[in-house]
Amino acid sequence: MMVRPLAGISEDWLAVVIGLAIFALSLGTVVGLDLLGFAAAPKTWIELGNAVQPAGKAFAPLGGLGALLLTYLFVLALLLLGAAALGADLRRFAIAFTAVFWLSYLCWIAGNFAYIAVTTPADMEKFGISWSLRLTGESGYLIALLAGLFIANALPRVACALREAARPELFIKIAIIILGGTLGIKAAEQIGLASSVMFRGFAAIVEAYLIYWAVVYFVARKWFNFSREWAAPLASGIAICGVSAAIATAAAIRARPIVAVMVSSLVVVFAMVELLILPFLAVTFLSHEPMVAAAWMGLAVKTDGAAIASGAVTEALILANAAARGIHYEKGWMLGTTTTVKIFIDIFIGVWAFILAFIWTRYIEPRKEGDELRTGEIWERFPKFVLGFVATFLIVFLIALASDTHVEPLSAAMKEANVFRQIFFLLTFFTIGLLSDVRKLWQEGIGRLAAVYVVCLFGFVIWVGLLISWIFFNGVHPPIVSG
Amino acid sequence: MAKPEPEIAKELDMAEHKPDIGKELRQIPAEPLLPIEKKLIGWSLGLGAVLLVVLVWLTGALFPA
């Protein structure tokens, strides 16, 4: 059933509406109304019956299955409203989303199996097990990614049927908006560290933009002889933030839509590869510099979804590694750092696209009279979901700053909202895999584009990102909490 | 407005049926770097180097270890 799309609504604005709705409902706990306590939160388990529990104590009688069913219906209802606003086929969306939700959640439950997730000897004793892969509960995200990847490549018809609900960018934007509230609490509690992270993130991004783009553009033009029409979106896709940047740049220089499409398909595949490799490299070599590792994920991994997903996995792995050494870092700071870096990147996409549009229209392909560049184009390309993130961050930050008595109820509220943030993370991982059809790499003509991507990403972007992260974040550590 | 990835994927599917993209990519005519492109690359890297010094100094000054 198709419905007419709402005028002016975009996926960005939709993320703002859904994210703020969940955030607002979570604030009910501040005034004694537990509106989201039914949210199904996975627990580390050895008996399947204990794998899921409602987040709020008042909802305990629901049991795991009841909570899971209510959570599914709640998220489905929210997204169906969103799909209706976007003019999607509601029936197809509902069917596809149902499959995406349950498959994703099953992966999450699998990742929380004690033999996979437990990280400390004390917990092994608690669950009565003698060994564990020590991958943390976040391994459920990676299992979801691999499941999506398997479906995309081994069962393409199934992947095609699920595509209506495969919207990783929408899911991650909703998650980021909810995350804003959690970061607001942390910032209020550690204002010095929070402002330091923000400044360092800003500095790292300025450097990455200026160095990455120029080098990748030069390599594409000079070494691989790409035309300007191909080289500019390719440089933005590899160097900045994947799909959004490639599309914004293609539009800015008036490239044909097919250029952005081809570059975007590469970005999605390579982002998935980065997501599978970089967090493990980070925990191997940077577990003593957790914030460097976190910023590195933000600078090196393309697309919001994959980058923040990498930040989440990196945080889980490094926290577990540190805990094994007797160091207990406060959770959330690494993910907050990756998110901060990524948010700055997103904000700058519009500015960079405007600069390119200015150069192209003025010097390379002057536009005709009446078709001049407008400063309003910066706003048109501004990622609107950032407004949602800033709003949730500031609301919680300012309330918590106003009085210490608000911190505890706000923390409880954000804890419940966080369950939905994790669910949207999970959906992001699964659908990133679902869209990563690696056979595209063998598509006619894409080999040369892929060659530029491989050379620049693995030969330059990842390592310069690491260097920049090291310069600005080495020596900065998350707060230590008592063991 | 950035398109959602499924839309891009759909366009890509359509693109797959356009064999001239592969041909086009193989036969891209040589486009030498224009002076303005060289300037853009040079300024970007130069500004990056200068700002690196400034931002490292500012970070140290504002947030001493």
Coordinates of C-alpha atoms in Angstrom, one line a residue:
Chain A
M1 CA 0.0 0.0 0.0
M2 CA 1.6 3.2 -1.1
V3 CA 0.9 6.5 0.6
R4 CA 1.6 10.0 -0.5
P5 CA 4.9 11.4 1.0
L6 CA 4.6 14.3 3.4
A7 CA 5.9 17.5 1.7
G8 CA 9.3 18.6 3.1
I9 CA 9.9 15.5 5.1
S10 CA 13.2 13.7 4.5
E11 CA 15.0 10.8 6.1
D12 CA 17.0 13.3 8.1
W13 CA 14.0 15.1 9.6
L14 CA 12.3 11.8 10.1
A15 CA 15.2 10.6 12.3
V16 CA 14.8 13.8 14.3
V17 CA 11.1 13.2 14.9
I18 CA 11.5 9.6 15.9
G19 CA 14.6 10.1 18.0
L20 CA 13.1 13.0 19.8
A21 CA 9.8 11.1 20.4
I22 CA 11.7 8.2 22.1
F23 CA 13.8 10.7 24.0
A24 CA 10.7 12.6 25.2
L25 CA 9.0 9.4 26.3
S26 CA 12.1 8.3 28.2
L27 CA 12.0 11.6 30.2
G28 CA 8.7 10.3 31.8
T29 CA 10.8 8.7 34.5
V30 CA 11.9 12.1 35.7
V31 CA 8.3 12.8 36.7
G32 CA 7.6 9.3 37.9
L33 CA 6.1 7.9 34.7
D34 CA 7.9 4.8 33.4
L35 CA 6.7 4.9 29.8
L36 CA 9.5 2.9 28.1
G37 CA 10.1 0.3 30.8
F38 CA 8.8 -2.4 28.6
A39 CA 11.9 -2.1 26.3
A40 CA 13.4 -5.5 25.8
A41 CA 17.0 -5.5 27.0
P42 CA 19.2 -8.5 26.4
K43 CA 21.2 -10.0 29.2
T44 CA 24.2 -12.3 29.3
W45 CA 22.6 -15.8 29.4
I46 CA 23.3 -19.4 29.8
E47 CA 19.7 -20.4 29.8
L48 CA 17.7 -19.0 26.8
G49 CA 14.8 -18.1 29.1
N50 CA 16.9 -15.5 30.8
A51 CA 18.2 -13.9 27.6
V52 CA 15.8 -10.9 27.5
Q53 CA 14.3 -8.9 30.3
P54 CA 12.2 -5.7 30.4
A55 CA 14.3 -2.6 31.2
G56 CA 12.0 -1.3 33.9
K57 CA 11.4 -3.2 37.1
A58 CA 7.7 -2.3 37.0
F59 CA 7.4 -4.3 33.8
A60 CA 9.0 -7.5 35.1
P61 CA 5.7 -9.4 34.9
L62 CA 5.8 -9.0 31.2
G63 CA 8.7 -11.4 31.0
G64 CA 11.3 -11.4 28.2
L65 CA 9.0 -12.5 25.4
G66 CA 6.2 -10.1 26.3
A67 CA 8.8 -7.2 26.5
L68 CA 10.3 -8.3 23.2
L69 CA 6.9 -8.4 21.5
L70 CA 5.9 -5.0 22.9
T71 CA 9.3 -3.5 21.8
Y72 CA 8.8 -4.9 18.3
L73 CA 5.3 -3.4 18.0
F74 CA 6.4 -0.1 19.4
V75 CA 9.4 0.3 17.0
L76 CA 7.3 -1.0 14.1
A77 CA 4.6 1.5 14.8
L78 CA 7.1 4.4 15.0
L79 CA 8.8 3.3 11.8
L80 CA 5.5 2.7 10.0
L81 CA 4.5 6.3 10.7
G82 CA 7.9 7.3 9.3
A83 CA 7.6 5.1 6.3
A84 CA 4.1 6.6 5.6
A85 CA 5.6 10.1 5.8
L86 CA 8.3 9.1 3.3
G87 CA 5.6 7.6 1.0
A88 CA 7.0 4.0 1.2
D89 CA 4.9 0.9 0.5
L90 CA 3.7 0.3 4.0
R91 CA 2.8 -3.4 3.6
R92 CA 6.2 -4.2 2.1
F93 CA 7.9 -2.2 4.7
A94 CA 6.0 -3.9 7.6
I95 CA 6.8 -7.4 6.3
A96 CA 10.5 -6.5 5.6
F97 CA 11.0 -4.7 8.9
T98 CA 9.4 -7.6 10.8
A99 CA 12.0 -10.0 9.3
V100 CA 14.8 -7.5 9.9
F101 CA 13.9 -6.9 13.5
W102 CA 13.6 -10.5 14.6
L103 CA 16.6 -11.7 12.7
S104 CA 18.7 -8.8 14.2
Y105 CA 17.4 -9.4 17.7
L106 CA 18.2 -13.1 17.4
C107 CA 21.8 -12.2 16.5
W108 CA 21.9 -9.9 19.6
I109 CA 20.7 -12.7 21.8
A110 CA 23.3 -15.0 20.3
G111 CA 26.0 -12.4 21.0
N112 CA 25.0 -12.3 24.6
F113 CA 25.5 -16.0 25.1
A114 CA 27.8 -16.4 28.1
Y115 CA 30.4 -18.5 26.3
I116 CA 30.7 -15.6 23.8
A117 CA 30.1 -12.5 25.9
V118 CA 31.6 -13.0 29.4
T119 CA 34.8 -11.1 29.9
T120 CA 35.9 -11.5 33.5
P121 CA 36.7 -14.6 35.7
A122 CA 34.1 -13.4 38.2
D123 CA 31.4 -13.6 35.6
M124 CA 32.6 -17.0 34.4
E125 CA 32.2 -18.3 37.9
K126 CA 28.8 -16.6 38.1
F127 CA 27.6 -18.4 35.0
G128 CA 29.4 -21.7 35.8
I129 CA 31.5 -21.7 32.7
S130 CA 35.3 -22.4 32.4
W131 CA 36.0 -20.4 29.2
S132 CA 34.6 -17.6 27.0
L133 CA 35.5 -15.9 23.8
R134 CA 35.4 -12.7 25.8
L135 CA 33.9 -10.8 22.9
T136 CA 31.3 -8.9 25.1
G137 CA 27.6 -8.6 24.4
E138 CA 28.4 -6.2 21.6
S139 CA 29.5 -9.2 19.5
G140 CA 25.8 -9.5 18.8
Y141 CA 26.3 -6.4 16.5
L142 CA 29.0 -8.2 14.6
I143 CA 26.9 -11.3 14.3
A144 CA 24.1 -9.2 12.9
L145 CA 26.5 -7.7 10.4
L146 CA 27.7 -11.1 9.3
A147 CA 24.1 -12.4 9.1
G148 CA 23.1 -9.4 6.9
L149 CA 26.2 -9.9 4.8
F150 CA 25.4 -13.6 4.4
I151 CA 21.9 -12.8 3.2
A152 CA 23.0 -10.1 0.8
N153 CA 25.5 -12.3 -0.9
A154 CA 24.2 -15.9 -0.5
L155 CA 20.5 -15.2 -0.6
P156 CA 20.1 -12.1 -2.9
R157 CA 16.4 -12.6 -3.4
V158 CA 15.8 -12.5 0.3
A159 CA 18.0 -9.5 0.5
C160 CA 16.0 -7.8 -2.2
A161 CA 12.7 -8.6 -0.4
L162 CA 14.1 -7.0 2.8
R163 CA 15.4 -3.9 1.1
E164 CA 12.4 -1.8 1.8
A165 CA 13.4 -1.9 5.5
A166 CA 17.2 -1.7 5.0
R167 CA 17.8 1.9 6.0
P168 CA 21.0 1.9 8.1
E169 CA 21.4 5.7 7.8
L170 CA 18.0 6.3 9.2
F171 CA 18.5 3.8 12.0
I172 CA 21.9 5.2 13.0
K173 CA 20.7 8.8 12.9
I174 CA 17.8 7.9 15.3
A175 CA 20.4 6.1 17.5
I176 CA 22.7 9.2 17.5
I177 CA 19.9 11.5 18.5
I178 CA 19.0 9.2 21.5
L179 CA 22.8 9.0 22.3
G180 CA 22.9 12.8 22.6
G181 CA 21.0 12.6 26.0
T182 CA 23.4 10.0 27.4
L183 CA 26.4 12.1 26.4
G184 CA 24.7 15.1 27.9
I185 CA 24.7 13.4 31.3
K186 CA 28.4 12.4 30.9
A187 CA 29.3 15.9 29.9
A188 CA 27.6 17.5 32.9
E189 CA 29.4 15.1 35.2
Q190 CA 32.8 15.6 33.5
I191 CA 32.6 19.0 31.9
G192 CA 36.3 19.5 31.6
L193 CA 36.9 16.2 29.8
A194 CA 33.8 16.7 27.6
S195 CA 34.9 20.1 26.4
S196 CA 38.4 18.7 25.7
V197 CA 37.0 15.8 23.7
M198 CA 34.8 18.2 21.6
F199 CA 37.7 20.6 20.9
R200 CA 40.1 17.8 20.0
G201 CA 37.4 16.2 17.8
F202 CA 36.9 19.5 16.0
A203 CA 40.7 19.9 15.5
A204 CA 41.0 16.4 14.2
I205 CA 38.3 16.9 11.7
V206 CA 39.7 20.2 10.3
E207 CA 43.0 18.4 9.7
A208 CA 41.4 15.3 8.2
Y209 CA 39.2 17.3 5.8
L210 CA 42.1 19.5 4.5
I211 CA 44.6 16.6 4.1
Y212 CA 42.4 13.7 3.1
W213 CA 40.4 15.3 0.4
A214 CA 43.3 17.0 -1.4
V215 CA 45.4 13.9 -1.5
V216 CA 42.7 11.5 -2.6
Y217 CA 41.6 14.0 -5.3
F218 CA 45.1 14.3 -6.5
V219 CA 45.6 10.5 -6.6
A220 CA 42.4 10.0 -8.5
R221 CA 43.1 12.7 -11.0
K222 CA 46.8 12.3 -11.5
W223 CA 47.6 8.6 -11.0
F224 CA 44.3 7.1 -12.1
N225 CA 43.3 9.7 -14.7
F226 CA 39.8 10.2 -13.5
S227 CA 37.9 13.2 -14.9
R228 CA 36.9 15.9 -12.5
E229 CA 33.3 14.6 -12.5
W230 CA 34.4 11.3 -11.1
A231 CA 37.4 12.4 -9.0
A232 CA 35.6 14.9 -6.8
P233 CA 32.7 12.7 -5.5
L234 CA 35.2 9.8 -5.2
A235 CA 37.6 12.0 -3.1
S236 CA 34.7 13.1 -0.9
G237 CA 33.4 9.5 -0.6
I238 CA 36.8 8.1 0.4
A239 CA 38.1 11.0 2.3
I240 CA 35.2 12.5 4.2
C241 CA 32.1 10.6 5.1
G242 CA 31.1 8.1 2.5
V243 CA 27.7 8.2 1.0
S244 CA 26.4 11.6 2.2
A245 CA 29.6 13.4 1.2
A246 CA 29.8 11.7 -2.3
I247 CA 26.2 12.6 -3.0
A248 CA 26.6 16.2 -1.7
T249 CA 29.8 16.7 -3.8
A250 CA 28.2 15.2 -6.9
A251 CA 25.3 17.6 -6.5
A252 CA 27.7 20.5 -5.8
I253 CA 29.7 20.0 -9.0
R254 CA 26.6 19.0 -11.0
A255 CA 27.9 15.5 -11.7
R256 CA 25.5 12.9 -13.1
P257 CA 23.5 10.9 -10.5
I258 CA 25.2 7.7 -11.7
V259 CA 28.6 9.0 -10.4
A260 CA 27.3 9.3 -6.8
V261 CA 25.5 6.0 -7.1
M262 CA 28.7 4.1 -8.2
V263 CA 30.9 5.8 -5.6
S264 CA 28.2 5.2 -2.9
S265 CA 28.1 1.5 -3.6
L266 CA 31.8 1.2 -3.1
V267 CA 31.6 3.2 0.1
V268 CA 29.1 0.8 1.6
V269 CA 31.1 -2.3 0.8
F270 CA 34.4 -0.9 2.0
A271 CA 32.8 0.6 5.2
M272 CA 31.7 -2.9 6.0
V273 CA 35.2 -4.3 5.5
E274 CA 36.6 -1.5 7.8
L275 CA 34.0 -2.3 10.4
L276 CA 35.1 -5.9 10.5
I277 CA 38.8 -5.2 10.7
L278 CA 39.6 -1.9 12.4
P279 CA 38.0 -2.4 15.8
F280 CA 40.2 -5.6 16.2
L281 CA 43.3 -3.7 15.1
A282 CA 42.4 -1.0 17.6
V283 CA 42.1 -3.3 20.5
T284 CA 45.3 -5.1 19.6
F285 CA 47.5 -2.0 19.3
L286 CA 45.6 0.9 21.0
S287 CA 44.1 -0.6 24.1
H288 CA 46.3 1.7 26.2
E289 CA 45.0 4.7 24.3
P290 CA 41.3 4.2 24.2
M291 CA 40.4 7.7 23.1
V292 CA 42.9 7.5 20.2
A293 CA 41.2 4.3 19.1
A294 CA 37.7 5.9 19.4
A295 CA 38.7 9.0 17.4
W296 CA 40.4 6.8 14.8
M297 CA 37.1 4.9 14.2
G298 CA 35.4 8.2 13.5
L299 CA 38.1 9.4 11.2
A300 CA 38.8 6.2 9.3
V301 CA 35.5 4.3 8.9
K302 CA 33.2 5.8 6.3
T303 CA 29.4 6.3 6.7
D304 CA 27.8 7.3 10.0
G305 CA 26.4 3.8 10.6
A306 CA 29.7 1.9 10.1
A307 CA 31.8 4.5 11.9
I308 CA 29.7 4.7 15.1
A309 CA 29.1 0.9 15.0
S310 CA 33.0 0.6 14.9
G311 CA 33.2 2.9 17.8
A312 CA 30.7 0.8 19.8
V313 CA 32.6 -2.5 19.0
T314 CA 36.0 -0.8 19.8
E315 CA 34.7 0.5 23.1
A316 CA 33.3 -2.9 24.1
L317 CA 36.6 -4.7 23.2
I318 CA 38.8 -2.2 24.8
L319 CA 36.7 -1.9 28.0
A320 CA 36.9 -5.7 28.3
N321 CA 40.6 -5.7 27.6
A322 CA 41.2 -3.0 30.2
A323 CA 38.9 -4.8 32.8
A324 CA 41.1 -7.9 32.4
R325 CA 44.1 -5.8 33.4
G326 CA 42.2 -4.4 36.4
I327 CA 41.3 -1.0 34.8
H328 CA 37.7 -0.1 34.7
Y329 CA 37.0 2.8 32.3
E330 CA 33.6 4.5 32.4
K331 CA 31.5 3.2 29.6
G332 CA 30.3 5.6 26.9
W333 CA 33.3 8.0 26.6
M334 CA 34.8 6.2 23.6
L335 CA 31.6 5.9 21.8
G336 CA 30.9 9.5 22.6
T337 CA 34.3 10.5 21.1
T338 CA 33.6 8.5 17.9
T339 CA 30.2 10.1 17.6
T340 CA 31.6 13.6 18.3
V341 CA 34.1 13.2 15.5
K342 CA 31.5 11.9 13.1
I343 CA 29.0 14.6 13.9
F344 CA 31.7 17.3 13.2
I345 CA 32.4 15.5 9.9
D346 CA 28.7 15.6 9.0
I347 CA 28.4 19.3 9.9
F348 CA 31.3 20.1 7.6
I349 CA 30.0 18.2 4.6
G350 CA 27.7 21.0 3.7
V351 CA 30.4 23.6 4.1
W352 CA 32.9 21.6 2.0
A353 CA 30.3 21.0 -0.7
F354 CA 29.6 24.7 -0.8
I355 CA 33.3 25.5 -1.2
L356 CA 33.6 23.0 -4.1
A357 CA 30.4 24.3 -5.7
F358 CA 31.9 27.8 -5.4
I359 CA 35.1 26.8 -7.2
W360 CA 33.3 24.7 -9.8
T361 CA 30.8 27.4 -10.6
R362 CA 33.3 30.2 -10.6
Y363 CA 36.3 28.7 -12.3
I364 CA 35.6 25.2 -13.8
E365 CA 32.1 25.1 -15.2
P366 CA 30.6 28.6 -14.7
R367 CA 26.8 28.4 -14.3
K368 CA 24.4 30.3 -16.5
E369 CA 22.8 33.5 -15.4
G370 CA 20.0 33.0 -12.9
D371 CA 21.5 29.7 -11.8
E372 CA 24.1 31.2 -9.4
L373 CA 25.3 29.5 -6.2
R374 CA 23.2 30.4 -3.1
T375 CA 24.5 30.4 0.4
G376 CA 21.2 28.7 1.3
E377 CA 22.7 25.6 -0.3
I378 CA 24.8 25.1 2.9
W379 CA 21.6 24.8 4.9
E380 CA 20.1 22.5 2.3
R381 CA 23.0 20.1 2.6
F382 CA 23.3 20.4 6.4
P383 CA 22.5 17.1 8.1
K384 CA 19.4 17.9 10.0
F385 CA 19.6 15.0 12.4
V386 CA 22.5 16.9 14.0
L387 CA 19.9 19.3 15.3
G388 CA 18.2 16.4 17.1
F389 CA 21.5 15.3 18.6
V390 CA 22.3 18.8 19.8
A391 CA 18.8 19.2 21.3
T392 CA 18.9 16.0 23.3
F393 CA 22.5 16.7 24.4
L394 CA 21.7 20.3 25.5
I395 CA 18.4 19.4 27.2
V396 CA 19.9 16.8 29.4
F397 CA 23.2 18.7 29.9
L398 CA 21.5 21.9 31.0
I399 CA 19.0 20.2 33.3
A400 CA 21.7 18.1 34.9
L401 CA 23.9 21.1 35.3
A402 CA 21.1 23.1 36.9
S403 CA 20.8 20.8 39.9
D404 CA 22.5 17.6 41.1
T405 CA 19.1 16.2 42.2
H406 CA 18.2 15.8 38.5
V407 CA 21.2 13.7 37.6
E408 CA 19.8 10.4 39.0
P409 CA 16.3 10.4 37.4
L410 CA 17.9 11.7 34.2
S411 CA 20.4 8.8 34.2
A412 CA 17.5 6.4 34.7
A413 CA 15.6 7.9 31.8
M414 CA 18.6 7.7 29.5
K415 CA 19.2 4.1 30.6
E416 CA 15.8 3.2 29.2
A417 CA 16.2 5.3 26.1
N418 CA 19.6 3.6 25.6
V419 CA 17.9 0.2 25.1
F420 CA 16.2 1.7 22.0
R421 CA 19.5 3.3 21.0
Q422 CA 21.1 -0.2 21.1
I423 CA 18.2 -1.6 19.1
F424 CA 18.7 1.0 16.4
F425 CA 22.4 0.2 16.5
L426 CA 21.6 -3.4 16.0
L427 CA 19.3 -2.7 13.1
T428 CA 22.1 -0.5 11.6
F429 CA 24.6 -3.4 11.7
F430 CA 22.2 -5.9 10.2
T431 CA 21.1 -3.6 7.4
I432 CA 24.7 -2.5 6.6
G433 CA 25.4 -6.1 5.9
L434 CA 22.2 -6.5 4.0
L435 CA 23.3 -3.7 1.6
S436 CA 26.9 -4.9 1.2
D437 CA 26.7 -6.9 -2.0
V438 CA 30.4 -7.6 -2.6
R439 CA 29.6 -8.8 -6.1
K440 CA 29.4 -5.1 -7.0
L441 CA 33.1 -5.1 -6.9
W442 CA 33.2 -7.3 -9.9
Q443 CA 30.8 -5.1 -11.8
E444 CA 32.0 -3.9 -15.1
G445 CA 34.0 -0.7 -14.8
I446 CA 34.0 -0.4 -11.0
G447 CA 37.4 -2.1 -10.7
R448 CA 39.2 1.1 -11.4
L449 CA 37.1 3.0 -8.9
A450 CA 37.8 0.3 -6.4
A451 CA 41.5 0.5 -7.1
V452 CA 41.6 4.2 -6.1
Y453 CA 39.5 3.3 -3.0
V454 CA 41.9 0.6 -1.9
V455 CA 45.0 2.6 -2.6
C456 CA 43.7 5.7 -0.8
L457 CA 41.9 4.1 2.1
F458 CA 44.3 1.4 3.1
G459 CA 47.4 3.2 1.9
F460 CA 46.7 6.6 3.3
V461 CA 43.4 7.6 4.9
I462 CA 43.4 4.9 7.6
W463 CA 47.0 5.7 8.7
V464 CA 46.7 9.5 8.5
G465 CA 43.5 9.2 10.5
L466 CA 45.4 7.2 13.1
L467 CA 48.2 9.8 13.2
I468 CA 45.8 12.7 13.5
S469 CA 43.9 10.8 16.3
W470 CA 47.2 10.1 18.0
I471 CA 48.3 13.8 17.8
F472 CA 45.0 15.1 19.3
F473 CA 43.9 12.3 21.6
N474 CA 47.0 10.6 23.0
G475 CA 47.2 10.8 26.8
V476 CA 43.4 11.4 27.1
H477 CA 41.6 8.7 29.0
P478 CA 38.0 8.0 30.0
P479 CA 37.3 8.4 33.7
I480 CA 38.1 5.4 35.8
V481 CA 35.3 3.8 37.8
S482 CA 35.7 1.6 40.8
G483 CA 36.0 -2.1 39.8
Chain B
M1 CA 19.3 16.0 0.7
A2 CA 21.2 12.7 0.9
K3 CA 19.3 9.8 -0.6
P4 CA 18.7 6.8 1.6
E5 CA 21.0 3.9 0.7
P6 CA 18.2 1.7 -0.5
E7 CA 17.3 4.3 -3.1
I8 CA 20.9 4.4 -4.1
A9 CA 21.0 0.7 -4.3
K10 CA 18.0 0.7 -6.5
E11 CA 19.6 3.2 -8.8
L12 CA 22.7 1.1 -8.8
D13 CA 20.6 -1.9 -9.9
M14 CA 19.4 0.3 -12.8
A15 CA 23.0 1.4 -13.4
E16 CA 24.0 -2.2 -13.7
H17 CA 22.0 -2.4 -16.9
K18 CA 23.9 0.5 -18.4
P19 CA 26.9 -1.2 -19.9
D20 CA 28.3 2.1 -21.1
I21 CA 29.4 3.1 -17.6
G22 CA 32.2 0.5 -17.7
K23 CA 33.2 1.6 -21.2
E24 CA 33.0 5.2 -20.1
L25 CA 35.3 4.6 -17.1
R26 CA 37.8 2.9 -19.4
Q27 CA 37.7 5.6 -22.0
I28 CA 37.7 8.7 -19.8
P29 CA 39.4 11.4 -21.9
A30 CA 42.6 12.9 -20.4
E31 CA 41.7 16.0 -18.4
P32 CA 44.9 17.7 -17.2
L33 CA 44.8 19.3 -13.8
L34 CA 43.8 22.9 -14.2
P35 CA 45.7 25.7 -12.3
I36 CA 42.6 26.2 -10.1
E37 CA 42.6 22.5 -9.1
K38 CA 46.3 22.6 -8.3
K39 CA 45.6 25.7 -6.2
L40 CA 42.8 23.9 -4.4
I41 CA 45.0 20.9 -3.6
G42 CA 48.0 23.2 -2.6
W43 CA 45.9 25.5 -0.4
S44 CA 44.1 22.6 1.2
L45 CA 47.4 20.9 2.2
G46 CA 49.1 24.2 3.1
L47 CA 46.3 25.3 5.3
G48 CA 46.2 21.8 6.8
A49 CA 49.9 22.0 7.7
V50 CA 49.6 25.5 9.2
L51 CA 46.4 24.7 11.1
L52 CA 48.0 21.5 12.4
V53 CA 50.6 23.6 14.3
V54 CA 48.0 26.1 15.5
L55 CA 45.5 23.5 16.6
V56 CA 48.1 21.4 18.4
W57 CA 49.3 24.5 20.2
L58 CA 45.7 25.6 21.1
T59 CA 44.9 22.1 22.4
G60 CA 48.0 22.1 24.6
A61 CA 47.2 25.7 25.8
L62 CA 43.5 25.1 26.5
F63 CA 43.7 21.5 27.8
P64 CA 47.1 21.0 29.3
A65 CA 47.9 17.3 30.2

